[in-house]
Short mmCIF file of C-alpha atoms in Angstrom, two decimals:
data_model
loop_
_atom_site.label_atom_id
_atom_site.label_comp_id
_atom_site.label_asym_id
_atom_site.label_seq_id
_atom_site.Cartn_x
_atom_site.Cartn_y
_atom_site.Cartn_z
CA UNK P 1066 155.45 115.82 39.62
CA UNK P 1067 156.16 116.55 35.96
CA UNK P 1068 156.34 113.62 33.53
CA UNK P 1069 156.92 113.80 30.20
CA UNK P 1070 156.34 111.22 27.09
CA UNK P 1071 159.08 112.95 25.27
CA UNK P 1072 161.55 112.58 27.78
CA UNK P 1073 160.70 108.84 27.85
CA UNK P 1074 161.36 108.48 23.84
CA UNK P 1075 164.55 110.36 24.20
CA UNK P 1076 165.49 108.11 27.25
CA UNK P 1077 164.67 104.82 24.87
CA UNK P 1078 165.52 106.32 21.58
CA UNK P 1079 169.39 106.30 23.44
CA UNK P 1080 168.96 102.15 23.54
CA UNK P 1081 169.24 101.80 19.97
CA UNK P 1082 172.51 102.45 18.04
CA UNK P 1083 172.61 103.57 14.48
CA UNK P 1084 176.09 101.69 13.65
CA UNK P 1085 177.64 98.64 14.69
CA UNK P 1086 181.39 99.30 15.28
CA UNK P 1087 182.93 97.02 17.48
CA UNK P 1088 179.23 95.78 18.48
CA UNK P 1089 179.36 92.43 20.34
CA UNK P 1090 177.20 89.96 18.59
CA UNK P 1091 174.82 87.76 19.96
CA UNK P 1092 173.78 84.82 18.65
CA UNK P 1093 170.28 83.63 19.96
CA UNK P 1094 169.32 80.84 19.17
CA UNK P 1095 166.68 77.83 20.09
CA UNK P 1096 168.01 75.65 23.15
CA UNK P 1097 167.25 72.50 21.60
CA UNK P 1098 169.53 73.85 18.65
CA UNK P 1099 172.72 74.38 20.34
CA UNK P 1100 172.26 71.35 22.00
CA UNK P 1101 172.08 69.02 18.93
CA UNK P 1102 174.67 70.86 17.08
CA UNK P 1103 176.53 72.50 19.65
CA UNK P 1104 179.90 72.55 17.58
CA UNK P 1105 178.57 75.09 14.88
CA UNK P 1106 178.12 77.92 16.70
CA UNK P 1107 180.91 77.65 18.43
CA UNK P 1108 185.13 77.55 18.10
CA UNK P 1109 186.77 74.62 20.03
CA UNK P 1110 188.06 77.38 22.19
CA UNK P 1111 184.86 78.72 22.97
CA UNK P 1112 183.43 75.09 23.34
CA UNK P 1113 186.02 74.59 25.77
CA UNK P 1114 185.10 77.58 27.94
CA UNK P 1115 181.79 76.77 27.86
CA UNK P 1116 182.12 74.05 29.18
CA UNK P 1117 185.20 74.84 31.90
CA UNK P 1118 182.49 76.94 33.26
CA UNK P 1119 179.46 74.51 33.60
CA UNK P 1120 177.68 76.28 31.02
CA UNK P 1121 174.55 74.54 29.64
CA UNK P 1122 172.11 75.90 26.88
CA UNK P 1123 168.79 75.65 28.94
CA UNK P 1124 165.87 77.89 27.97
CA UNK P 1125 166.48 81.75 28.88
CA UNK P 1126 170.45 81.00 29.79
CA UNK P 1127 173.22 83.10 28.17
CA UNK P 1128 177.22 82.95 28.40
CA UNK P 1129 179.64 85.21 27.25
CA UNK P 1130 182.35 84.27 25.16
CA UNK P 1131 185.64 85.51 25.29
CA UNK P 1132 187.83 86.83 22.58
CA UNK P 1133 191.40 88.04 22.19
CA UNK P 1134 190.30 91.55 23.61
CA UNK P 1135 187.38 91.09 25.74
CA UNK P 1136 183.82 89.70 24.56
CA UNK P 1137 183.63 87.93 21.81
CA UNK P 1138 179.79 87.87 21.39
CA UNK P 1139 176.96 86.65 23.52
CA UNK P 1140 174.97 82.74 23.41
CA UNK P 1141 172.02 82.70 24.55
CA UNK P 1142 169.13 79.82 24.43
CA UNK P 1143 165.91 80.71 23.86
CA UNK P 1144 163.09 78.65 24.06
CA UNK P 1145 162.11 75.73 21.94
CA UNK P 1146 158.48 77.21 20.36
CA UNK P 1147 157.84 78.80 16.92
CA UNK P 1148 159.48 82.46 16.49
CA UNK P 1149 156.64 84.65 17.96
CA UNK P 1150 156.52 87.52 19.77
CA UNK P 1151 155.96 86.08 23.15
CA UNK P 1152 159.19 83.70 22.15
CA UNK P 1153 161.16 86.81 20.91
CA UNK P 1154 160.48 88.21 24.79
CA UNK P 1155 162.97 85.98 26.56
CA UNK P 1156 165.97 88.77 25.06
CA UNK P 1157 164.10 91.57 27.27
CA UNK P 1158 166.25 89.99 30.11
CA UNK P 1159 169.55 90.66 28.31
CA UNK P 1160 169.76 94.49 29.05
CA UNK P 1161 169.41 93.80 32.91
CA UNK P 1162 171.81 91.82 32.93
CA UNK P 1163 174.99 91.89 30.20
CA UNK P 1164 178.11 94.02 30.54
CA UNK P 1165 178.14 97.62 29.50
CA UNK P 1166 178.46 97.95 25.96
CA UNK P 1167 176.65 97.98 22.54
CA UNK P 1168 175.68 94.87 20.89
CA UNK P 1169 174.41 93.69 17.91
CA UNK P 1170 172.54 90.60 16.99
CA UNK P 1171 174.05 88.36 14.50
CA UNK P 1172 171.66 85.28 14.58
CA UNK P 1173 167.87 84.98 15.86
CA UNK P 1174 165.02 83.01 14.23
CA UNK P 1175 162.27 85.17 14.55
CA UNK P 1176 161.35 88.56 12.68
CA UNK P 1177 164.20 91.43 14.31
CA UNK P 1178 161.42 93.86 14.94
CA UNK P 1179 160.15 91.61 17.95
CA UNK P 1180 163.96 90.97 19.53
CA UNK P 1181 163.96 94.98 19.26
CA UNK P 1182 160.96 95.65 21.31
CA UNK P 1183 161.76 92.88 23.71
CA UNK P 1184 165.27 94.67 24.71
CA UNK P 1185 162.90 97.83 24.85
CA UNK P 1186 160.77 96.69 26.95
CA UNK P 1187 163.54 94.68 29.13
CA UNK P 1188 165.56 97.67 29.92
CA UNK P 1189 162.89 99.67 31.55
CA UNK P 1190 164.31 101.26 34.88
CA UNK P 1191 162.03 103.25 37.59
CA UNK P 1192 164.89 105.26 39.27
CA UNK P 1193 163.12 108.76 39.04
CA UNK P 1194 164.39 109.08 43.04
CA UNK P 1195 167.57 107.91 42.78
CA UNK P 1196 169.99 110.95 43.52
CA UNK P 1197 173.11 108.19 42.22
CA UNK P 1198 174.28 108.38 38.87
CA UNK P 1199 172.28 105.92 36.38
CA UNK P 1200 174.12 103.01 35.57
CA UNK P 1201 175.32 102.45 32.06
CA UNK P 1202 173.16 101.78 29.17
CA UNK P 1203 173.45 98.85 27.26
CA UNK P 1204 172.45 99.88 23.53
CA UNK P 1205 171.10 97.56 20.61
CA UNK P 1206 172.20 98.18 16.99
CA UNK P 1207 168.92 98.63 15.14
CA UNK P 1208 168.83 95.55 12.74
CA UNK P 1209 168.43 96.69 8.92
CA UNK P 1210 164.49 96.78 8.15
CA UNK P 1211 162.85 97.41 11.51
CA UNK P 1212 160.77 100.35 11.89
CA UNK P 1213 162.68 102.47 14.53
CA UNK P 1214 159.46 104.80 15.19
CA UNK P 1215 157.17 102.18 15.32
CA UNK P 1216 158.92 99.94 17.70
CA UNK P 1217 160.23 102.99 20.12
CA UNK P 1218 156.03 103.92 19.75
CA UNK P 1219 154.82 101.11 21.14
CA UNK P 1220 157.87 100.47 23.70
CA UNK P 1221 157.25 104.15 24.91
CA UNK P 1222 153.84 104.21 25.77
CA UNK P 1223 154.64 101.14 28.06
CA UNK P 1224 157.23 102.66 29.57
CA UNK P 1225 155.12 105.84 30.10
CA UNK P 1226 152.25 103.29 32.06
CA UNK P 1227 154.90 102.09 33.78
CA UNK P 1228 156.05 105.27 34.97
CA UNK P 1229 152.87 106.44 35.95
CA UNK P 1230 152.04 103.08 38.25
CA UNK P 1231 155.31 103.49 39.97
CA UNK P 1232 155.02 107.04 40.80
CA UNK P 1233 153.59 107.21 44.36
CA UNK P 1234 150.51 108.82 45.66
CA UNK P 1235 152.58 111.42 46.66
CA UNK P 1236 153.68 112.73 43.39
CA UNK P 1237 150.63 111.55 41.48
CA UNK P 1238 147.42 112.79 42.52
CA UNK P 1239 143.80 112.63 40.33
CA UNK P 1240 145.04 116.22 38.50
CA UNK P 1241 148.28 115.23 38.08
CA UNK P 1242 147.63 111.88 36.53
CA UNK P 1243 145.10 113.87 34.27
CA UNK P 1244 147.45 116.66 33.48
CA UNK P 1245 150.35 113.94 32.53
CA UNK P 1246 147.55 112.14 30.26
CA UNK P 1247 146.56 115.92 28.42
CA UNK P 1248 150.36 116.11 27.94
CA UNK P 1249 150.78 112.92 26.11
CA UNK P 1250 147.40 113.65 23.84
CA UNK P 1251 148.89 117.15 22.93
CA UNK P 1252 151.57 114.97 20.99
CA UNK P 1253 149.04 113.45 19.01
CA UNK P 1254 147.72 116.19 18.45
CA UNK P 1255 144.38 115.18 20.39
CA UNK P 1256 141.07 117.15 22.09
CA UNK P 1257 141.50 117.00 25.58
CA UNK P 1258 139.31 118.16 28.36
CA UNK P 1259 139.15 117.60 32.07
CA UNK P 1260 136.44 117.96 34.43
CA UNK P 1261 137.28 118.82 37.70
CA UNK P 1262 135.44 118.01 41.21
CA UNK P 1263 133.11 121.18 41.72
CA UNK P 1264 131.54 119.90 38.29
CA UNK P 1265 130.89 116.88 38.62
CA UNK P 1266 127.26 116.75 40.54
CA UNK P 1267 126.34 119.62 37.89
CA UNK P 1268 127.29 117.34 34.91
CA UNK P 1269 125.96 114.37 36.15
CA UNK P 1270 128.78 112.05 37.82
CA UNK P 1271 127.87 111.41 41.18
CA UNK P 1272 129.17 107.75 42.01
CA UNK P 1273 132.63 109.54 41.11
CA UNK P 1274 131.90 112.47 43.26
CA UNK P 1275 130.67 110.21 45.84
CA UNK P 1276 133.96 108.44 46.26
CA UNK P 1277 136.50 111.12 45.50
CA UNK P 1278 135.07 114.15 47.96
CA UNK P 1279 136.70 112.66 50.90
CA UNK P 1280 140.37 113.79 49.87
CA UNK P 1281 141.47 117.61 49.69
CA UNK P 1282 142.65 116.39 45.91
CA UNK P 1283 139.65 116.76 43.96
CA UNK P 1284 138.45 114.14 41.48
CA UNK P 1285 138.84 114.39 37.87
CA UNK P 1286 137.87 113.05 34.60
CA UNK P 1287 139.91 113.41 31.76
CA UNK P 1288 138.55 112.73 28.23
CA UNK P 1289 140.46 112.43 24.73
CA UNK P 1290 139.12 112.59 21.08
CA UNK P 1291 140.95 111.78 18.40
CA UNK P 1292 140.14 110.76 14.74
CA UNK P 1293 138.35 110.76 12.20
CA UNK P 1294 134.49 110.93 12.74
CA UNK P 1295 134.09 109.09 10.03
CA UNK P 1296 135.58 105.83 11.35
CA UNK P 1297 134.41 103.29 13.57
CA UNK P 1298 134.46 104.51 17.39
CA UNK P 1299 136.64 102.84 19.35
CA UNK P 1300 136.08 103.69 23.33
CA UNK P 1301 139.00 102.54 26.05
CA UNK P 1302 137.64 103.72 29.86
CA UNK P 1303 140.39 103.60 32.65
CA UNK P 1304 139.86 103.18 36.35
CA UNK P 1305 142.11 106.03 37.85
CA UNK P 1306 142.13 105.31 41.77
CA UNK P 1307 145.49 106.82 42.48
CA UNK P 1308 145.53 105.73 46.21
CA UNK P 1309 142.93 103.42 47.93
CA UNK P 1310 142.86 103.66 51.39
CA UNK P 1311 139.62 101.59 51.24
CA UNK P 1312 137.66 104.42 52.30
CA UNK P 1313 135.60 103.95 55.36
CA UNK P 1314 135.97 99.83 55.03
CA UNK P 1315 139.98 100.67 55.73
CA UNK P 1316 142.43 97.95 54.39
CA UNK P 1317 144.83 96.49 56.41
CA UNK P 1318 148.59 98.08 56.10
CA UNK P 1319 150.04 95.15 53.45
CA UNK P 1320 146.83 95.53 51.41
CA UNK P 1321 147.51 98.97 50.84
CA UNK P 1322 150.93 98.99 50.58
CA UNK P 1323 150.59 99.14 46.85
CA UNK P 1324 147.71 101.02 46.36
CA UNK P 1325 149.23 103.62 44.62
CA UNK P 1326 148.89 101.09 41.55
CA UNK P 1327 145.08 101.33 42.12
CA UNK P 1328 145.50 103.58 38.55
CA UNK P 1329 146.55 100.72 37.25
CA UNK P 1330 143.60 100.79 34.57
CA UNK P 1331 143.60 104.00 33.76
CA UNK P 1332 147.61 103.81 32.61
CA UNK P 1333 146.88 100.40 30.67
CA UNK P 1334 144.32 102.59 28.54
CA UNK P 1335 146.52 105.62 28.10
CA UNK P 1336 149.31 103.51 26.89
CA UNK P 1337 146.85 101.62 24.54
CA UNK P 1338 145.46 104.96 23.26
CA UNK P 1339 148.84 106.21 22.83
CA UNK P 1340 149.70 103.07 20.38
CA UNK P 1341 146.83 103.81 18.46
CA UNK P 1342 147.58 107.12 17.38
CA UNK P 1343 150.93 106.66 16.88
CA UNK P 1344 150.58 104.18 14.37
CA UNK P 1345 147.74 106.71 13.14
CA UNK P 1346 145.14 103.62 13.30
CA UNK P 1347 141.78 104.38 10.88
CA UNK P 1348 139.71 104.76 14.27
CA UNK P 1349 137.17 107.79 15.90
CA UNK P 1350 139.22 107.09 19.72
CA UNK P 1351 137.79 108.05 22.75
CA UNK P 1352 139.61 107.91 25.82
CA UNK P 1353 138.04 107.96 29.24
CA UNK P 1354 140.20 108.43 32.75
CA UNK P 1355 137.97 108.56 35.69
CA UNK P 1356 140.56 109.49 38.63
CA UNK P 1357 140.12 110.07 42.54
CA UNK P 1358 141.36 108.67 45.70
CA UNK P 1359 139.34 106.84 48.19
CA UNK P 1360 140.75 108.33 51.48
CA UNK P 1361 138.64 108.78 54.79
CA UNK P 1362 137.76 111.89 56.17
CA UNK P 1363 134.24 113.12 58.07
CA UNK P 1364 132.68 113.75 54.64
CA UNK P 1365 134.05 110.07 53.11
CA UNK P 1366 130.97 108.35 52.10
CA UNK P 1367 129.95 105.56 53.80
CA UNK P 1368 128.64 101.47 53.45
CA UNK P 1369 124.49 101.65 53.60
CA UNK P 1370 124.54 104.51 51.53
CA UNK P 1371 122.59 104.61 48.32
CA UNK P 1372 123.55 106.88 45.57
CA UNK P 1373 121.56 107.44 42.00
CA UNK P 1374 124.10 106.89 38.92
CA UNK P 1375 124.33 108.84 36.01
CA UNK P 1376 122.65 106.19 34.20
CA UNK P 1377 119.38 106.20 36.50
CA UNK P 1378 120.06 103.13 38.61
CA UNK P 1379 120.08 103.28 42.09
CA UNK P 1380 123.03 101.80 43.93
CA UNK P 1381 123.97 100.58 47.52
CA UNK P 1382 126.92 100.82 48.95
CA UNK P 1383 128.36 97.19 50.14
CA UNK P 1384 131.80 98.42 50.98
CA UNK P 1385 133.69 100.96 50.69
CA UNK P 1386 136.68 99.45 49.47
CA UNK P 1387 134.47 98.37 46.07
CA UNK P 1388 135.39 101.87 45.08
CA UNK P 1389 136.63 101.20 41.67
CA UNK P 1390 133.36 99.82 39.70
CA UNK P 1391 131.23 103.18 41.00
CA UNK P 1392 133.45 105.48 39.53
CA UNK P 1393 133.69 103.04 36.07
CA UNK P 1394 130.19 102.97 36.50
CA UNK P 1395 129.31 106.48 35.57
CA UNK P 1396 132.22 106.53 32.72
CA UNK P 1397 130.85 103.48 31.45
CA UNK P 1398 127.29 104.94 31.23
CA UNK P 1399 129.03 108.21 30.21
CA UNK P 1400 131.14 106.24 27.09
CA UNK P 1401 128.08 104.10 26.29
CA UNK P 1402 126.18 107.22 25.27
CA UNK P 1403 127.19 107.50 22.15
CA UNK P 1404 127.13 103.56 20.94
CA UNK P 1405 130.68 103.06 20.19
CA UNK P 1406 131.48 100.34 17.95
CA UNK P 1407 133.99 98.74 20.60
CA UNK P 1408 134.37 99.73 24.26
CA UNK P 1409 137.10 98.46 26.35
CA UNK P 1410 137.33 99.10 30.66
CA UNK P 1411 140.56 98.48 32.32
CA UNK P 1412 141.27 98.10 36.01
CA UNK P 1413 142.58 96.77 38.55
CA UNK P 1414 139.71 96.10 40.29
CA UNK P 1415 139.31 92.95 42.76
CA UNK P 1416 141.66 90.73 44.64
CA UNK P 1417 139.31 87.35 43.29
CA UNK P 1418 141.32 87.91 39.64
CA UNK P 1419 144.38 87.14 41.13
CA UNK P 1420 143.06 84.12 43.51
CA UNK P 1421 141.78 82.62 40.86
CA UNK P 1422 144.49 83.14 37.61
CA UNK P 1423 147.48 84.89 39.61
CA UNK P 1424 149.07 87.86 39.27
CA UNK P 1425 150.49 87.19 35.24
CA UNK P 1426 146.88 86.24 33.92
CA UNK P 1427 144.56 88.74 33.95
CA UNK P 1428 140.73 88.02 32.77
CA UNK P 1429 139.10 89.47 30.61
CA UNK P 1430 135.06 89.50 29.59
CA UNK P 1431 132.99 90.18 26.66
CA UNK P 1432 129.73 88.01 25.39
CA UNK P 1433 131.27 88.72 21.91
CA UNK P 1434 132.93 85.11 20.60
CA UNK P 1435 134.69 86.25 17.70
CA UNK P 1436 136.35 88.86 19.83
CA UNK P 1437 137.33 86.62 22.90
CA UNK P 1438 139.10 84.14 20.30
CA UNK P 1439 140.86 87.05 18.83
CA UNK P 1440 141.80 88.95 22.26
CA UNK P 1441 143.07 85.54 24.05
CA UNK P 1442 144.83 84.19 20.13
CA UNK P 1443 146.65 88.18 20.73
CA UNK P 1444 147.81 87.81 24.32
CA UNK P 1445 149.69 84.40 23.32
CA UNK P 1446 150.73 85.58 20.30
CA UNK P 1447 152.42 88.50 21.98
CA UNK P 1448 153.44 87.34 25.35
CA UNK P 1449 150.45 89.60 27.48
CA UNK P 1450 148.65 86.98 27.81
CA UNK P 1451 144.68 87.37 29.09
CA UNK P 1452 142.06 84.51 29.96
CA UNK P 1453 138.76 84.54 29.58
CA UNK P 1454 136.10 84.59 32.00
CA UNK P 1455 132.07 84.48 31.99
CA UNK P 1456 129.66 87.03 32.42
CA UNK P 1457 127.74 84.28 34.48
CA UNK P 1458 124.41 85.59 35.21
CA UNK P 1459 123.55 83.02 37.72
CA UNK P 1460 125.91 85.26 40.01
CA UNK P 1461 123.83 88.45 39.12
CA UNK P 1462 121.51 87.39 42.58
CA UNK P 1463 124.57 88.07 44.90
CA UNK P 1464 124.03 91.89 43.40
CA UNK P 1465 120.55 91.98 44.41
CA UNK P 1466 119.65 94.90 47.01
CA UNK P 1467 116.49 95.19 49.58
CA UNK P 1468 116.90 99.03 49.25
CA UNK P 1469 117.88 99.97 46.06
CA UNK P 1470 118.34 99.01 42.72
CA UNK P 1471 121.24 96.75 42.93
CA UNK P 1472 124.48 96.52 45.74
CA UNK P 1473 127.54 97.34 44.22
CA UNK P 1474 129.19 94.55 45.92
CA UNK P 1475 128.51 90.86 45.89
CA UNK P 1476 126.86 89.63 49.30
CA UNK P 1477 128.60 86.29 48.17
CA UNK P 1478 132.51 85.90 49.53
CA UNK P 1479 132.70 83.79 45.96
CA UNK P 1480 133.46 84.53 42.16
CA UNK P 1481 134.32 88.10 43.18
CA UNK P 1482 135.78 89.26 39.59
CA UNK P 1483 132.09 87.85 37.54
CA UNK P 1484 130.00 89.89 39.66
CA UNK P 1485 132.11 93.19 39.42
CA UNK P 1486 132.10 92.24 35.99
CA UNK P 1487 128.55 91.90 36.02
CA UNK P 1488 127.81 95.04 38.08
CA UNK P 1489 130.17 97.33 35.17
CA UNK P 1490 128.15 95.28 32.74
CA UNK P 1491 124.82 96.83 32.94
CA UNK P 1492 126.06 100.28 32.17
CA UNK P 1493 126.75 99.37 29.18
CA UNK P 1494 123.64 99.01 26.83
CA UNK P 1495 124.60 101.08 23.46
CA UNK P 1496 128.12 99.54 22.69
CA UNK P 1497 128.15 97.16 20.13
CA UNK P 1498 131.06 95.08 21.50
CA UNK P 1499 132.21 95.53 24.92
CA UNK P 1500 135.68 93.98 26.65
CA UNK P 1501 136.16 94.59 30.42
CA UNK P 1502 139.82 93.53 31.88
CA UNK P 1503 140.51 93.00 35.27
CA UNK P 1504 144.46 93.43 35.87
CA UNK P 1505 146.49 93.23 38.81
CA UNK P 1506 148.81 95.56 36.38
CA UNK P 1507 151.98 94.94 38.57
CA UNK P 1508 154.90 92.51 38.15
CA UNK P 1509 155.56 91.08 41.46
CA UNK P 1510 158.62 89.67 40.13
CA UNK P 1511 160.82 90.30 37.13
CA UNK P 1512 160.02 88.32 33.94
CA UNK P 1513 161.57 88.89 30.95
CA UNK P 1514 161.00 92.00 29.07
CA UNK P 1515 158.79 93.09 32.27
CA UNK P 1516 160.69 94.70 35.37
CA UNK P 1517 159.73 94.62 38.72
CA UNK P 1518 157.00 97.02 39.11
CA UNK P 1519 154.11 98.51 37.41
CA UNK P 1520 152.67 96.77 34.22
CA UNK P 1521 150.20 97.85 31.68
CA UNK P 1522 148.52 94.37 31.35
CA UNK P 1523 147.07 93.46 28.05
CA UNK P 1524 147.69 96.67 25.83
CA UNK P 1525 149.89 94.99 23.81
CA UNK P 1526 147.87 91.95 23.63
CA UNK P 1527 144.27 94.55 22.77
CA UNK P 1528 146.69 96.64 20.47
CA UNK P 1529 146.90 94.01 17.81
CA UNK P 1530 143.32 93.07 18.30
CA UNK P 1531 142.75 96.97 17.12
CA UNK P 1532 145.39 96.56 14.67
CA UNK P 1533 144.58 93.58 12.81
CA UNK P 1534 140.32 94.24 12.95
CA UNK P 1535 140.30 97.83 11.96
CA UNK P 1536 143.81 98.19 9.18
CA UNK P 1537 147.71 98.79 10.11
CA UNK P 1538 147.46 102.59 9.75
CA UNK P 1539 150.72 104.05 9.67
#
């Protein structure tokens, strides 16, 4: 199925109105605000409305208040912390959920850019198989000094993750989630190649041969340069397991009734990628999407089995449903080649993440302090919020094999996300820094400014780590 990045500015460009005529205001402001001082924001009228229908200014709450000839404008209580990004996300639930219409706001403490990205990213729809008619947008007059092209950049390269989660397995295969991430680059303007499976044993990837020959759609990896040479190489490396069956080690039918999110990691770096070119960034970026699926057929490959990496190390196969970290493991080795100045995996990689932090709170890794204060400091900053965990080498003996070099699985049934962690870790020897995220990239439920659905977890939050460390570009 085609998908186009294009399409998907077009589609949000259409949210934002260059004029306010007979906008509706709304007047956000904190809940603790109207609450003290309820009278100055509104008429007696209004207060009398507001309170005929029950109407109190708690946290994320909105009313709409009439006038002579319909609306009047819009309340709504936001949350009592300092203006923020994260603070300024609250609005993403207004375009769900007001009338039809166009709307302007008239009163907001925080900087306008942020309440612009937060309807953005709020009134994100996945109705690509609807055959009704798409309901009526609800459109945002672009406040006076925000960026349009900067704030529709970063709002459509989550939408485009977003699409690309919720497309099913399907539609979205290993060559057409490489093909869809080629046609993004070529708007940027960046090298793209993709190696496809007959290749792969001759060029040296065989823990991603291994686990995507079972299915007739051939594996793929997809790699994007872009940049100046000159400038510090940033790396971002994508697990791309567009449908896990489990292989071999099948999962049960509700654990695999979303596994066509199992690309989860690979869409989180695409998006972030796409965020750094667009704001043209002062970086040498390398992009790295290792895609298959794990299905079962007679060829599937199976648990005992010991494969040689690309990086030397011999590895045994625990289960077959561990699929993820062997075909990062031969990108990783693949990206750490060259010593990049930061690398950064994504994926959505074990069930243990979300026992232990839940499905909003994805961990993250690195042994580098100054950048763990700076990622986690981001992800609050900007609502994606991330929480570190330790690369606790303790845990490294649940890796330990009696046949091979190491078991890509932990023989422990405890601290399942540290030692895949620590597995991915020791393919990476060159990079200066290294970052390794484990998301569940899905919103079970809707949150403000984050639908239902699939969610590129943390690429806002790594964004303005990349943003603030290496300049503002563009």
């Amino acid at each position: 199925m085609t998908i186009s990045y294009e399409t998907i500015h077009d589609d949000i460009s259409e949210l934002l109105a260059s004029h306010n005529k007979g906008a509706i205001k709304i007047r956000a402001l904190p809940a603790a605000e109207l609450r003290d001082d309820f009278a100055r924001f509104v008429t007696p009228a209004q207060a009398a409305w507001l309170d005929a229908i029950g109407w109190k200014a708690k946290p994320g709450t909105h009313a709409l208040l009439p006038g002579e000839t319909g609306i009047a404008e819009v309340i709504f209580a936001l949350g009592d912390a300092e203006p923020s990004p994260a603070s300024a996300l609250a609005l993403g639930a207004l375009p769900a959920i007001l009338p039809e219409g166009t709307y302007e706001l008239s009163d907001f403490p925080g900087a306008p850019e942020d309440a612009v990205l937060a309807w953005l990213l709020g009134a994100y729809e996945f109705r690509r198989y609807f055959t009704r008619a798409p309901k009526p947008i609800r459109t945002l007059v672009l406040p006076e000094g925000v960026d349009r092209a900067s704030v529709i950049a970063r709002a459509q390269a989550v939408w485009f993750a977003r699409e690309l989660i919720n497309i099913p397995a399907n539609d979205l295969g290993p060559s057409d989630l490489a093909d869809a991430f080629a046609s993004m680059a070529r708007v940027f303007k960046a090298e793209v190649k993709i190696l496809r499976g007959a290749a792969f044993l001759e060029k040296n990837f065989p823990l991603l041969q291994t686990v995507g020959r079972a299915s007739t759609r051939e594996p793929c990896l997809a790699e994007l340069h872009w940049g100046n040479t000159k400038h510090p190489k940033v790396t971002l490396v994508g697990k791309g397991i567009c449908f896990d069956t489990g292989g071999l080690d099948i999962k049960p039918s509700p654990a695999m009734a979303l596994m066509k999110k199992d690309m989860g990691g690979a869409a989180s770096v695409i998006a972030l990628g796409a965020m750094i070119m667009a704001a043209k960034l002062p970086v040498r970026l390398r992009v790295l999407v290792p895609t298959a699926d794990n299905n079962i057929s007679g060829n599937a490959f199976r648990p005992g089995d010991i494969v040689k990496s690309r990086a030397g190390v011999t590895v045994e196969i625990g289960n077959t449903d561990a699929e993820g970290r062997l075909v990062l493991a031969d990108a990783l080795a693949y990206a750490d080649e060259d010593g990049p100045d930061l690398m950064i995996d994504m994926a959505t990689l074990t069930g243990a993440a979300r026992v232990a932090l839940g499905p909003d709170l994805p961990p993250f890794y690195t042994e580098d302090e100054d950048l763990a204060a700076a990622v986690y400091k981001a992800g609050a900053h900007v609502g994606d919020p991330l929480w570190r965990l330790p690369f606790w080498m303790p845990y490294d003996r649940d890796l330990k094999s009696k046949v091979a070099d190491v078991n890509h699985i932990s023989n422990s049934p405890l601290a399942g996300s540290i030692t895949a962690a620590l597995f991915l870790k020791r393919f990476v020897k060159n990079a200066r820094r290294y970052v390794h995220l484990d998301i569940f990239g899905w919103t079970p439920r809707a949150l403000p400014g984050k639908p239902m659905g699939g969610e590129p977890q943390g690429v806002r939050a790594l964004f303005e780590v990349i943003r603030n460390e290496y300049g503002r570009g563009a």
